[in-house]
Every structure is written in C-alpha cells, then in structure tokens.
CSV table of C-alpha atoms in Angstrom, one decimal:
chain,number,residue,atom,x,y,z
A,18,UNK,CA,103.0,218.3,114.1
A,19,UNK,CA,103.3,217.1,110.5
A,20,UNK,CA,103.8,213.5,111.8
A,21,UNK,CA,100.7,213.8,114.0
A,22,UNK,CA,98.7,215.1,111.0
A,23,UNK,CA,99.8,212.1,108.8
A,24,UNK,CA,98.9,209.7,111.6
A,25,UNK,CA,95.5,211.3,111.9
A,26,UNK,CA,94.9,211.1,108.2
A,27,UNK,CA,95.8,207.5,108.2
A,28,UNK,CA,93.5,206.8,111.1
A,29,UNK,CA,90.6,208.5,109.3
A,30,UNK,CA,91.3,206.6,106.1
A,31,UNK,CA,91.3,203.3,108.0
A,32,UNK,CA,88.0,204.2,109.6
A,33,UNK,CA,86.5,205.1,106.3
A,34,UNK,CA,87.7,201.8,104.8
A,35,UNK,CA,86.1,199.9,107.7
A,36,UNK,CA,82.8,201.8,107.2
A,37,UNK,CA,82.8,201.0,103.5
A,38,UNK,CA,83.2,197.2,103.9
A,39,UNK,CA,81.0,195.7,101.2
A,40,UNK,CA,81.0,193.0,98.5
A,41,UNK,CA,81.9,194.0,94.9
A,42,UNK,CA,78.8,194.2,92.7
A,43,UNK,CA,80.4,192.7,89.7
A,44,UNK,CA,83.8,191.0,89.7
A,45,UNK,CA,85.6,187.8,88.9
A,46,UNK,CA,88.8,186.1,90.0
A,47,UNK,CA,90.2,183.2,87.9
A,48,UNK,CA,92.7,180.5,89.0
A,49,UNK,CA,94.0,177.3,87.5
A,50,UNK,CA,93.9,173.9,89.1
A,51,UNK,CA,93.9,170.1,88.5
A,52,UNK,CA,92.3,167.1,90.1
A,53,UNK,CA,92.3,163.3,89.6
A,54,UNK,CA,88.8,161.9,89.1
A,55,UNK,CA,88.3,158.2,88.6
A,56,UNK,CA,92.0,157.8,87.9
A,57,UNK,CA,92.2,160.5,85.2
A,58,UNK,CA,94.0,163.8,85.7
A,59,UNK,CA,91.8,166.8,84.8
A,60,UNK,CA,92.9,170.4,84.4
A,61,UNK,CA,90.2,173.0,85.2
A,62,UNK,CA,89.6,176.7,85.6
A,63,UNK,CA,87.9,178.1,88.8
A,64,UNK,CA,86.1,181.4,88.4
A,65,UNK,CA,84.7,182.9,91.5
A,66,UNK,CA,83.1,186.3,91.9
A,67,UNK,CA,79.9,188.3,91.9
A,68,UNK,CA,77.2,189.1,89.4
A,69,UNK,CA,74.4,191.6,90.0
A,70,UNK,CA,70.7,191.2,90.4
A,71,UNK,CA,69.0,194.2,88.7
A,72,UNK,CA,65.6,195.7,89.4
A,73,UNK,CA,63.1,196.7,86.7
A,74,UNK,CA,65.1,200.0,86.0
A,75,UNK,CA,68.4,198.2,85.5
A,76,UNK,CA,69.7,199.2,89.0
A,77,UNK,CA,71.8,196.6,90.9
A,78,UNK,CA,69.8,195.6,94.1
A,79,UNK,CA,71.9,192.6,95.1
A,80,UNK,CA,75.3,191.0,94.3
A,81,UNK,CA,75.3,187.1,94.2
A,82,UNK,CA,78.5,185.3,94.8
A,83,UNK,CA,79.2,182.2,92.8
A,84,UNK,CA,82.0,179.7,91.9
A,85,UNK,CA,82.2,178.3,88.4
A,86,UNK,CA,84.3,175.3,87.4
A,87,UNK,CA,85.1,174.5,83.8
A,88,UNK,CA,87.2,171.7,82.5
A,89,UNK,CA,90.1,172.9,80.3
A,90,UNK,CA,90.8,171.8,76.7
A,91,UNK,CA,87.1,171.1,75.8
A,92,UNK,CA,86.8,171.3,72.1
A,93,UNK,CA,83.0,171.4,72.0
A,94,UNK,CA,81.7,173.4,75.0
A,95,UNK,CA,78.2,173.5,73.5
A,96,UNK,CA,77.7,169.8,74.0
A,97,UNK,CA,79.2,169.8,77.5
A,98,UNK,CA,76.6,169.9,80.3
A,99,UNK,CA,76.3,172.6,82.8
A,100,UNK,CA,75.2,171.7,86.4
A,101,UNK,CA,73.8,174.6,88.5
A,102,UNK,CA,74.0,173.9,92.2
A,103,UNK,CA,72.0,175.4,95.1
A,104,UNK,CA,71.7,174.5,98.8
A,105,UNK,CA,68.6,175.2,100.9
A,106,UNK,CA,67.6,176.6,104.3
A,107,UNK,CA,66.2,178.8,103.0
A,108,UNK,CA,69.1,181.0,104.0
A,109,UNK,CA,71.9,178.4,103.5
A,110,UNK,CA,75.0,179.1,101.5
A,111,UNK,CA,76.2,176.8,98.7
A,112,UNK,CA,79.1,175.6,100.8
A,113,UNK,CA,77.7,172.1,101.6
A,114,UNK,CA,77.5,170.5,98.2
A,115,UNK,CA,80.3,172.7,96.9
A,116,UNK,CA,82.9,171.5,99.4
A,117,UNK,CA,81.7,168.0,100.2
A,118,UNK,CA,79.8,166.5,97.3
A,119,UNK,CA,80.2,167.3,93.6
A,120,UNK,CA,83.0,169.8,93.4
A,121,UNK,CA,86.7,169.2,92.7
A,122,UNK,CA,87.7,169.8,96.4
A,123,UNK,CA,86.1,168.3,99.5
A,124,UNK,CA,86.6,168.6,103.2
A,125,UNK,CA,89.3,166.9,105.2
A,126,UNK,CA,87.0,164.7,107.3
A,127,UNK,CA,87.0,161.0,108.4
A,128,UNK,CA,85.2,158.3,106.4
A,129,UNK,CA,81.9,158.8,108.2
A,130,UNK,CA,81.9,162.6,108.0
A,131,UNK,CA,83.2,163.7,111.4
A,132,UNK,CA,85.6,166.7,111.7
A,133,UNK,CA,89.4,166.2,111.9
A,134,UNK,CA,92.1,168.8,112.5
A,135,UNK,CA,93.9,170.5,110.9
A,136,UNK,CA,90.9,171.8,108.9
A,137,UNK,CA,91.1,172.1,105.2
A,138,UNK,CA,90.3,170.5,101.8
A,139,UNK,CA,91.6,167.8,99.6
A,140,UNK,CA,91.0,166.5,96.1
A,141,UNK,CA,87.6,164.9,95.4
A,142,UNK,CA,88.3,161.7,93.4
A,143,UNK,CA,84.6,161.3,92.7
A,144,UNK,CA,83.6,164.8,91.6
A,145,UNK,CA,81.3,165.0,88.5
A,146,UNK,CA,83.5,167.6,86.9
A,147,UNK,CA,84.7,165.0,84.5
A,148,UNK,CA,81.3,165.0,82.8
A,149,UNK,CA,79.9,168.4,83.5
A,150,UNK,CA,80.9,172.0,84.3
A,151,UNK,CA,79.5,173.2,87.6
A,152,UNK,CA,78.4,176.6,89.1
A,153,UNK,CA,77.6,177.0,92.8
A,154,UNK,CA,75.3,179.9,93.5
A,155,UNK,CA,74.7,181.7,96.8
A,156,UNK,CA,71.2,183.3,96.9
A,157,UNK,CA,70.8,186.7,98.5
A,158,UNK,CA,72.3,187.0,102.1
A,159,UNK,CA,73.9,183.5,101.9
A,160,UNK,CA,77.6,183.0,101.5
A,161,UNK,CA,79.1,186.3,100.4
A,162,UNK,CA,75.9,187.4,98.6
A,163,UNK,CA,74.3,190.5,99.8
A,164,UNK,CA,71.5,193.0,99.1
A,165,UNK,CA,72.5,196.5,97.9
A,166,UNK,CA,72.5,198.2,100.4
A,167,UNK,CA,72.9,195.4,103.0
A,168,UNK,CA,70.3,196.9,105.3
A,169,UNK,CA,67.9,199.8,105.6
A,170,UNK,CA,64.6,200.9,104.2
A,171,UNK,CA,65.9,200.8,100.6
A,172,UNK,CA,66.0,197.0,100.7
A,173,UNK,CA,62.8,195.5,99.3
A,174,UNK,CA,62.9,192.2,101.0
A,175,UNK,CA,59.8,191.0,99.1
A,176,UNK,CA,61.9,190.8,96.0
A,177,UNK,CA,64.1,188.0,97.5
A,178,UNK,CA,62.7,186.2,100.5
A,179,UNK,CA,59.9,183.9,99.5
A,180,UNK,CA,59.2,180.8,97.4
A,181,UNK,CA,58.1,182.7,94.3
A,182,UNK,CA,60.3,185.8,94.7
A,183,UNK,CA,63.3,183.4,95.1
A,184,UNK,CA,62.6,181.5,91.9
A,185,UNK,CA,61.9,184.7,89.9
A,186,UNK,CA,65.1,186.6,90.6
A,187,UNK,CA,67.3,183.5,90.5
A,188,UNK,CA,65.8,182.6,87.1
A,189,UNK,CA,66.7,186.1,85.8
A,190,UNK,CA,70.2,185.9,87.3
A,191,UNK,CA,70.8,182.5,85.6
A,192,UNK,CA,69.8,184.0,82.3
A,193,UNK,CA,72.5,186.5,82.6
A,194,UNK,CA,75.0,184.0,83.8
A,195,UNK,CA,74.3,181.6,80.9
A,196,UNK,CA,74.6,184.5,78.4
A,197,UNK,CA,77.8,185.8,79.9
A,198,UNK,CA,79.4,182.4,79.8
A,199,UNK,CA,78.1,181.3,76.4
A,200,UNK,CA,76.2,178.3,77.7
A,201,UNK,CA,72.9,178.6,75.9
A,202,UNK,CA,73.5,175.5,73.7
A,203,UNK,CA,74.7,173.3,76.6
A,204,UNK,CA,72.5,170.6,78.2
A,205,UNK,CA,71.5,172.1,81.6
A,206,UNK,CA,70.9,170.5,85.0
A,207,UNK,CA,69.9,172.1,88.3
A,208,UNK,CA,70.5,170.5,91.6
A,209,UNK,CA,69.2,171.6,95.0
A,210,UNK,CA,69.5,170.2,98.5
A,211,UNK,CA,66.9,170.4,101.2
A,212,UNK,CA,64.9,173.6,100.6
A,213,UNK,CA,67.0,173.6,97.4
A,214,UNK,CA,64.6,170.8,96.3
A,215,UNK,CA,61.7,173.3,96.6
A,216,UNK,CA,63.8,175.9,94.8
A,217,UNK,CA,64.7,173.7,91.8
A,218,UNK,CA,61.2,172.4,91.4
A,219,UNK,CA,60.0,176.0,91.1
A,220,UNK,CA,63.0,177.0,88.9
A,221,UNK,CA,62.3,174.2,86.4
A,222,UNK,CA,59.1,176.1,85.3
A,223,UNK,CA,60.4,179.6,86.0
A,224,UNK,CA,63.4,179.1,83.7
A,225,UNK,CA,61.2,177.5,81.1
A,226,UNK,CA,58.3,179.9,81.1
A,227,UNK,CA,60.0,183.2,82.1
A,228,UNK,CA,63.4,182.8,80.5
A,229,UNK,CA,62.7,180.3,77.7
A,230,UNK,CA,65.5,178.1,79.1
A,231,UNK,CA,64.8,174.4,78.9
A,232,UNK,CA,66.5,171.8,81.1
A,233,UNK,CA,67.6,168.2,80.7
A,234,UNK,CA,67.4,167.4,84.4
A,235,UNK,CA,66.4,168.3,87.9
A,236,UNK,CA,68.2,166.7,90.8
A,237,UNK,CA,66.8,166.9,94.3
A,238,UNK,CA,69.1,166.0,97.2
A,239,UNK,CA,67.2,165.3,100.5
A,240,UNK,CA,64.4,167.5,99.2
A,241,UNK,CA,62.1,169.5,101.5
A,242,UNK,CA,58.5,169.3,100.3
A,243,UNK,CA,56.6,171.9,102.3
A,244,UNK,CA,53.3,170.6,101.1
A,245,UNK,CA,54.1,167.7,103.4
A,246,UNK,CA,55.7,169.6,106.3
A,247,UNK,CA,53.2,172.4,106.8
A,248,UNK,CA,49.9,170.5,106.6
A,249,UNK,CA,50.5,168.6,109.8
A,250,UNK,CA,48.0,166.0,108.7
A,251,UNK,CA,47.9,162.2,108.9
A,252,UNK,CA,50.1,162.0,105.8
A,253,UNK,CA,53.0,164.1,107.2
A,254,UNK,CA,52.9,162.1,110.5
A,255,UNK,CA,52.7,158.6,108.9
A,256,UNK,CA,55.5,159.3,106.4
A,257,UNK,CA,58.0,159.5,109.3
A,258,UNK,CA,57.5,155.8,110.2
A,259,UNK,CA,60.0,154.2,107.8
A,260,UNK,CA,62.7,156.8,108.9
A,261,UNK,CA,62.0,155.7,112.6
A,262,UNK,CA,62.6,152.1,111.6
A,263,UNK,CA,65.8,152.8,109.7
A,264,UNK,CA,67.2,154.8,112.6
A,265,UNK,CA,66.2,152.2,115.2
A,266,UNK,CA,67.8,149.6,113.0
A,267,UNK,CA,71.1,151.6,112.9
A,268,UNK,CA,71.1,151.9,116.7
A,269,UNK,CA,70.2,148.2,117.2
A,270,UNK,CA,66.9,149.1,118.9
A,271,UNK,CA,64.6,146.8,116.9
A,272,UNK,CA,63.5,143.3,118.0
A,273,UNK,CA,65.9,140.5,117.2
A,274,UNK,CA,64.1,139.1,114.2
A,275,UNK,CA,64.1,142.5,112.5
A,276,UNK,CA,67.6,143.5,113.7
A,277,UNK,CA,69.0,140.3,112.1
A,278,UNK,CA,67.9,141.4,108.7
A,279,UNK,CA,69.6,143.9,106.4
A,280,UNK,CA,68.1,147.4,106.5
A,281,UNK,CA,66.8,147.1,102.9
A,282,UNK,CA,64.9,143.9,103.9
A,283,UNK,CA,63.2,145.7,106.8
A,284,UNK,CA,62.1,148.9,105.1
A,285,UNK,CA,59.7,147.6,102.4
A,286,UNK,CA,57.7,145.9,105.2
A,287,UNK,CA,57.5,149.2,107.1
A,288,UNK,CA,56.6,151.2,104.0
A,289,UNK,CA,53.7,148.9,103.3
A,290,UNK,CA,52.5,149.2,106.9
A,291,UNK,CA,52.8,153.0,106.7
A,292,UNK,CA,50.6,153.3,103.6
A,293,UNK,CA,48.1,150.6,104.1
A,294,UNK,CA,47.6,150.7,107.9
A,295,UNK,CA,49.2,153.6,109.8
A,296,UNK,CA,48.0,156.4,107.6
A,297,UNK,CA,44.3,155.3,107.6
A,298,UNK,CA,44.5,154.7,111.4
A,299,UNK,CA,45.8,158.2,112.1
A,300,UNK,CA,43.2,159.7,109.7
A,301,UNK,CA,40.4,158.1,111.9
A,302,UNK,CA,41.6,160.4,114.8
A,303,UNK,CA,39.5,159.9,118.0
A,304,UNK,CA,37.0,157.7,116.3
A,305,UNK,CA,39.4,154.7,115.8
A,306,UNK,CA,38.4,151.6,117.7
A,307,UNK,CA,40.5,151.0,120.9
A,308,UNK,CA,41.5,147.5,119.6
A,309,UNK,CA,42.7,148.9,116.3
A,310,UNK,CA,44.6,151.8,118.1
A,311,UNK,CA,46.4,149.2,120.3
A,312,UNK,CA,47.2,147.0,117.4
A,313,UNK,CA,48.7,149.9,115.4
A,314,UNK,CA,50.6,151.1,118.4
A,315,UNK,CA,52.1,147.6,118.9
A,316,UNK,CA,53.3,147.5,115.3
A,317,UNK,CA,54.7,151.1,115.6
A,318,UNK,CA,56.6,150.1,118.7
A,319,UNK,CA,58.0,147.0,116.9
A,320,UNK,CA,59.2,149.1,114.0
A,321,UNK,CA,60.4,152.2,115.9
A,322,UNK,CA,62.1,151.1,119.1
A,323,UNK,CA,59.8,153.2,121.2
A,324,UNK,CA,57.5,152.0,124.0
A,325,UNK,CA,53.9,151.2,123.2
A,326,UNK,CA,52.7,153.5,125.9
A,327,UNK,CA,54.8,156.4,124.5
A,328,UNK,CA,53.0,155.9,121.2
A,329,UNK,CA,49.6,155.6,122.7
A,330,UNK,CA,50.2,158.8,124.8
A,331,UNK,CA,50.8,160.6,121.5
A,332,UNK,CA,47.6,159.2,119.9
A,333,UNK,CA,49.8,157.4,117.3
A,334,UNK,CA,51.1,160.7,116.1
A,335,UNK,CA,54.7,160.7,117.4
A,336,UNK,CA,56.7,163.9,116.8
A,337,UNK,CA,60.1,163.5,115.3
A,338,UNK,CA,61.5,165.7,118.1
A,339,UNK,CA,60.3,163.2,120.7
A,340,UNK,CA,61.8,160.3,118.8
A,341,UNK,CA,65.2,162.0,118.7
A,342,UNK,CA,65.0,162.4,122.5
A,343,UNK,CA,63.4,159.1,123.5
A,344,UNK,CA,65.0,156.4,121.3
A,345,UNK,CA,68.2,156.1,123.3
A,346,UNK,CA,67.0,157.5,126.6
A,347,UNK,CA,67.4,154.1,128.3
A,348,UNK,CA,70.3,153.0,126.1
A,349,UNK,CA,73.3,155.2,126.8
A,350,UNK,CA,71.2,158.3,127.5
A,351,UNK,CA,72.1,160.0,124.2
A,352,UNK,CA,70.0,162.1,121.8
A,353,UNK,CA,70.2,161.5,118.1
A,354,UNK,CA,70.6,164.0,115.3
A,355,UNK,CA,67.8,165.6,113.3
A,356,UNK,CA,69.5,165.8,109.9
A,357,UNK,CA,71.5,162.6,110.4
A,358,UNK,CA,70.5,160.3,113.2
A,359,UNK,CA,73.7,158.4,113.2
A,360,UNK,CA,75.1,161.4,115.2
A,361,UNK,CA,74.7,161.4,119.0
A,362,UNK,CA,74.3,164.3,121.5
A,363,UNK,CA,74.3,164.8,125.2
A,364,UNK,CA,71.5,166.7,126.9
A,365,UNK,CA,71.5,168.3,130.3
A,366,UNK,CA,68.7,166.0,131.5
A,367,UNK,CA,67.3,162.7,130.3
A,368,UNK,CA,63.8,164.1,130.8
A,369,UNK,CA,62.1,166.2,128.1
A,370,UNK,CA,60.4,166.0,124.8
A,371,UNK,CA,63.1,167.3,122.4
A,372,UNK,CA,66.9,167.5,122.3
A,373,UNK,CA,68.8,170.5,123.5
A,374,UNK,CA,70.7,170.9,120.3
A,375,UNK,CA,71.4,169.2,116.9
A,376,UNK,CA,74.7,167.2,117.2
A,377,UNK,CA,75.0,166.6,113.5
A,378,UNK,CA,74.8,170.3,112.6
A,379,UNK,CA,77.3,171.4,115.2
A,380,UNK,CA,79.7,168.7,113.9
A,381,UNK,CA,79.2,169.9,110.3
A,382,UNK,CA,79.7,173.6,111.1
A,383,UNK,CA,82.9,172.5,113.0
A,384,UNK,CA,84.5,171.4,109.7
A,385,UNK,CA,82.8,173.4,107.0
A,386,UNK,CA,83.2,176.9,108.3
A,387,UNK,CA,87.0,177.1,108.5
A,388,UNK,CA,87.3,175.1,105.2
A,389,UNK,CA,85.1,177.4,103.1
A,390,UNK,CA,86.8,180.6,104.4
A,391,UNK,CA,90.2,179.2,103.8
A,392,UNK,CA,89.4,177.7,100.4
A,393,UNK,CA,87.8,180.8,98.8
A,394,UNK,CA,90.3,183.3,100.1
A,395,UNK,CA,93.5,181.3,100.0
A,396,UNK,CA,93.1,178.8,97.1
A,397,UNK,CA,90.7,180.7,94.9
A,398,UNK,CA,92.1,184.1,95.9
A,399,UNK,CA,88.7,185.8,96.5
A,400,UNK,CA,89.7,188.4,99.1
A,401,UNK,CA,87.0,190.1,101.2
A,402,UNK,CA,86.3,191.2,104.8
A,403,UNK,CA,82.6,190.3,104.3
A,404,UNK,CA,81.5,187.3,106.5
A,405,UNK,CA,80.7,184.1,104.7
A,406,UNK,CA,77.1,183.4,105.9
A,407,UNK,CA,76.7,179.7,106.5
A,408,UNK,CA,73.1,180.7,107.3
A,409,UNK,CA,72.0,184.2,106.4
A,410,UNK,CA,69.2,186.6,107.5
A,411,UNK,CA,66.3,185.8,105.1
A,412,UNK,CA,63.4,185.7,107.6
A,413,UNK,CA,60.5,186.3,107.4
A,414,UNK,CA,60.2,184.0,104.4
A,415,UNK,CA,57.0,184.1,102.4
A,416,UNK,CA,55.7,180.5,102.0
A,417,UNK,CA,52.4,181.4,100.4
A,418,UNK,CA,51.2,180.2,97.0
A,419,UNK,CA,53.5,177.2,97.0
A,420,UNK,CA,52.9,175.5,93.6
A,421,UNK,CA,56.3,174.0,93.1
A,422,UNK,CA,55.0,170.4,92.8
A,423,UNK,CA,52.8,171.4,89.9
A,424,UNK,CA,55.4,173.7,88.5
A,425,UNK,CA,57.7,170.6,88.1
A,426,UNK,CA,54.9,168.6,86.6
A,427,UNK,CA,54.1,171.3,84.1
A,428,UNK,CA,57.7,171.8,83.2
A,429,UNK,CA,58.1,168.0,82.6
A,430,UNK,CA,54.9,167.8,80.6
A,431,UNK,CA,56.0,170.7,78.3
A,432,UNK,CA,59.6,169.4,77.9
A,433,UNK,CA,60.0,165.7,77.0
A,434,UNK,CA,63.8,166.0,77.7
A,435,UNK,CA,63.3,166.9,81.4
A,436,UNK,CA,64.1,164.0,83.8
A,437,UNK,CA,64.2,164.0,87.6
A,438,UNK,CA,66.7,162.3,90.0
A,439,UNK,CA,65.9,162.3,93.8
A,440,UNK,CA,68.6,161.3,96.3
A,441,UNK,CA,67.8,160.6,100.0
A,442,UNK,CA,69.6,159.3,103.1
A,443,UNK,CA,67.7,156.7,105.2
A,444,UNK,CA,68.8,158.4,108.5
A,445,UNK,CA,67.6,161.9,107.6
A,446,UNK,CA,64.9,162.9,110.1
A,447,UNK,CA,64.3,166.4,108.6
A,448,UNK,CA,63.5,165.5,105.0
A,449,UNK,CA,62.8,161.8,105.3
A,450,UNK,CA,63.5,159.4,102.5
A,451,UNK,CA,59.9,158.2,102.4
A,452,UNK,CA,58.5,161.7,102.2
A,453,UNK,CA,60.8,162.2,99.2
A,454,UNK,CA,59.3,159.0,97.6
A,455,UNK,CA,55.8,160.4,98.4
A,456,UNK,CA,56.6,163.7,96.7
A,457,UNK,CA,57.8,161.8,93.7
A,458,UNK,CA,54.5,160.0,93.5
A,459,UNK,CA,52.4,163.1,93.9
A,460,UNK,CA,54.1,165.3,91.3
A,461,UNK,CA,52.5,163.5,88.4
A,462,UNK,CA,49.1,162.0,89.5
A,463,UNK,CA,48.5,160.7,86.0
A,464,UNK,CA,51.5,158.4,86.1
A,465,UNK,CA,52.3,159.1,82.5
A,466,UNK,CA,55.8,160.5,83.3
A,467,UNK,CA,56.8,158.1,86.1
A,468,UNK,CA,59.5,156.5,83.9
A,469,UNK,CA,61.3,159.9,83.9
A,470,UNK,CA,61.7,159.8,87.7
A,471,UNK,CA,64.5,158.0,89.5
A,472,UNK,CA,65.0,157.7,93.3
A,473,UNK,CA,68.2,156.6,95.1
A,474,UNK,CA,68.7,155.8,98.8
A,475,UNK,CA,71.9,155.9,100.9
A,476,UNK,CA,72.9,154.6,104.3
A,477,UNK,CA,73.5,158.0,105.8
A,478,UNK,CA,71.6,161.2,106.5
A,479,UNK,CA,70.7,164.5,105.0
A,480,UNK,CA,74.1,165.1,103.5
A,481,UNK,CA,74.7,161.5,102.5
A,482,UNK,CA,77.9,162.5,100.7
A,483,UNK,CA,79.8,163.1,104.0
A,484,UNK,CA,80.1,159.3,104.3
A,485,UNK,CA,82.9,158.2,102.0
A,486,UNK,CA,81.1,155.2,100.6
A,487,UNK,CA,78.0,157.3,99.8
A,488,UNK,CA,80.1,160.1,98.3
A,489,UNK,CA,81.4,157.7,95.7
A,490,UNK,CA,78.0,156.1,95.0
A,491,UNK,CA,75.9,159.3,95.0
A,492,UNK,CA,78.3,161.1,92.6
A,493,UNK,CA,78.2,158.0,90.3
A,494,UNK,CA,74.4,158.2,90.4
A,495,UNK,CA,74.5,161.8,89.3
A,496,UNK,CA,77.1,161.1,86.6
A,497,UNK,CA,75.0,158.2,85.2
A,498,UNK,CA,71.9,160.4,85.3
A,499,UNK,CA,73.6,163.2,83.3
A,500,UNK,CA,75.0,160.8,80.7
A,501,UNK,CA,71.7,159.0,80.4
A,502,UNK,CA,69.6,162.1,79.9
A,503,UNK,CA,71.5,164.0,77.2
A,504,UNK,CA,69.5,164.1,74.0
A,505,UNK,CA,72.2,162.8,71.7
A,506,UNK,CA,70.3,163.9,68.6
A,507,UNK,CA,66.9,162.6,69.7
A,508,UNK,CA,64.0,165.0,69.1
A,509,UNK,CA,62.0,166.4,72.0
A,510,UNK,CA,58.6,165.0,71.3
A,511,UNK,CA,56.1,162.4,72.6
C-alpha cells in the first residue's frame, strides 16, 4: 500500500510539473567558448537567458529570451560597440541571423545554403564578434519568449503585437538590458532583417526620444517597407521588375544578348526602364495607348523571361506569385522560391497562378530548427521544455499608423552620428533589392543626408548570408560599416 501511495504521489508530482511548464521570467546561463575569426583566435562569453517586460505598475507581463556574446579580455568595454540583432516576420525568432550570419556559430550547410546531415553548427570564421559584442533578441512569442501568462484574458495583446507597440516595449526592454550590462557608453548599432527592417527604423527614434539612447548605426537586411507593400499602387508593382530580371538571368531565361552579360551589367538598364518607363505606364492604367502598352509589354518580356501575352493579360501589373509559378513552367516545370528564387519547387500541376509552397523556406526550416534547439540546449546549456518558436503566434498584427520611414529620417536629422547600411539579395522576391533602394531614396526627400546611407547587393536571396561567398562579403560590409561610423572623438554636430 505504501509503495502504491508513493507511486501515486510521484505521478501527481509529474503531472503538476507538466502543467507548470513555462519559461523563467528572469534568468541567465553563462558559458565560455572560442572561435577563429579572420585567422585570429578569440575567446568569448555567451550569456543566454530571459529578461522581463514590465507593465506600468512594475509587474512582469512577458519574458524575452536573448543570447549575448562578449569578447573576453577587453580592457575598454566602453569604447567597444554593441550590436543589437532582430529578425522579422513579424513573429520570427532571432535564429536566422544568430545561427547563420553574424554570430560565432553558423549552420552546417553546403556552400549555397542547402541542408546537410547530420544537423548542427560549426565555427563562423567571418563573424563580426571581433569588432563588436552582439545580443540576439527574441520579441514576444518568438523563440523562447512568451507573454505572462502565455494565454488567456489577462494577456493584453495590444501591448506587443503592432508596429508601434513593438517598438515601444522593445525600446524599454533595451534600456534595461543596456543598464544591466553597463553598456551606456558603448557605440550602439541595431540590425533587423525583413520585418526587422521596419522594426529598427521605428526603434531608431523610439530609443532616441523615449529612452534618450542615441545610436551610431542602423543596419537593414532585406528590409520590408510596408509603405511599398500595402499600397498596391504602380510603384509597388513596377519595383518588382529588376528582381524579375535578376531571377530570369540566374535561370538563363533572358534573350542571348542579355544572358551573355554579367548580372550587374544588365540590372542598371532594367532599373532605368522601371523608373522612367514602366512606372509611368502602369500609372496610366486603362488610359494608356494600345501602342505604348504593347511596347512596354515587349520590354517587360525581354527583361523578365515571361511571354508578352502573359504580361498583357495582367495589364502590365504582373504579380510576383504568378512569376514564381510561370517563369520555368515550360523549362523543367519547376516553381521558384519567394524569398530566394534560386531554390526550385515541384507543384502538383503545371497549371495555376501561384506555387503550392515555398521551397526555400522548407529548406531553411529543415536545417535551422534542429540546429537552434541543439545549440541553445546542449552548447549554451539553456534547458527548457518550452518550444522554440521559429514563427510564433503574433496575429492579428496592428499595422496602423506606420511612420517608421519618417521616424528614421527624424532620428538621423537629430543625431549626426547616425548612419544607415542596407543589404539586399538580388534574388529576393519578397523584399526586393530595388524596393530597398527605393525606400532608401524616400527616407530623406531633401537629400541632405544621402551621404549617410550605404546600400550593398549580393548574388543570393533574402538570407544572402547562407551562400558562403556572400556570408564572407556581407559580414565584411557590416564590419567596415561599424569601424567607419564610430565617432573617434569627433563631435556630433553639423
């Protein structure tokens, strides 16, 4: 009887433990590591854990998971930069840039970014940890970050899930993080990928005006500008054209005279056509002359690899989904990836107006998911039964009152130290490289600050760093940007 009672108590205890599965509100785990970057061996400390988000009454309403890397044996931490890294979605964890781009460990993948088994991580010989400390932040409901409680009527979703709510609570969280880690004197940089580009544009001003924290740099990787995406106007349609041309060139679908040129010889011609001819033609709508419509369609076909009639059938406004489905319909019957159009997919039928799935995303989840779970729990020793959300429940997302373009402009105008680096992949069909160039041109209509913007392009897609050649180049571009934009005693004035 006593044995049965003990077994029963053990069972009840295990059930109670299962029901109490939750992330710690405030905790850290610290481990020691080393990595060789550009031929030099670097010892560093990895601190991973959670830090609360508090409400107005000082009550914790969320726990954000982060991973913070600091180089050891730094004599003057105040002069060493701090890079704060976000991914996008919204609803995406920080896993992507953490384990494939700037961090000291990267995925075991092939040189073009495709999965290989066994899954895992290896040293990143190009990490920017040699010139900056780095913290990777998971916003609420991404990665291991969660609201408190996770569900129920007590959760005020309006505090987290929207453009302005997101920047407000993250700015406050960063104030606490910087204070706890004694980084107020350090030069600071924020980097965001995809929707993270929207996030860091907004944070640039929120940190400055709400937290009195001034930055040296904003880095946008494949940025999503929702002023372009949501308007569904001639601008958003026309800006896709250079991406169409780049992808068609990659898949050898252009006419011979264009195909024989290098990609960077072709694109300037297409960009000029886009701005000077295609955009005005689409703006004319149904009142465009038939002869002009046909002439524009002929050029679009020449630059995109699509049939003239397909373009005319869309009234010159070709959806990207149709392009991903149609480009290789008669050339192998493959679809092409949305976020990286080098990737190929297989649909159930050749017919249709959009692909069945995103081949690039399934490929990435294939390699990233096991790697991040292994790495955090086994190498960084952060033990939890909570699921790592590659994509978390953040919908509905409040997109209203989107002022991030002007937020960045105002932050730059107020802060002469603040510079911007934008990085794009030519084969990104979601956040196209030419849309990123357009965003850059629209942030400061006066043109007075254009010398503080820098744009870099790479021969890959949304996550250009998955391609080994671009991993090296893109990290070097960030490294050079950080080194170039430190004040070094220069006063912040015009």
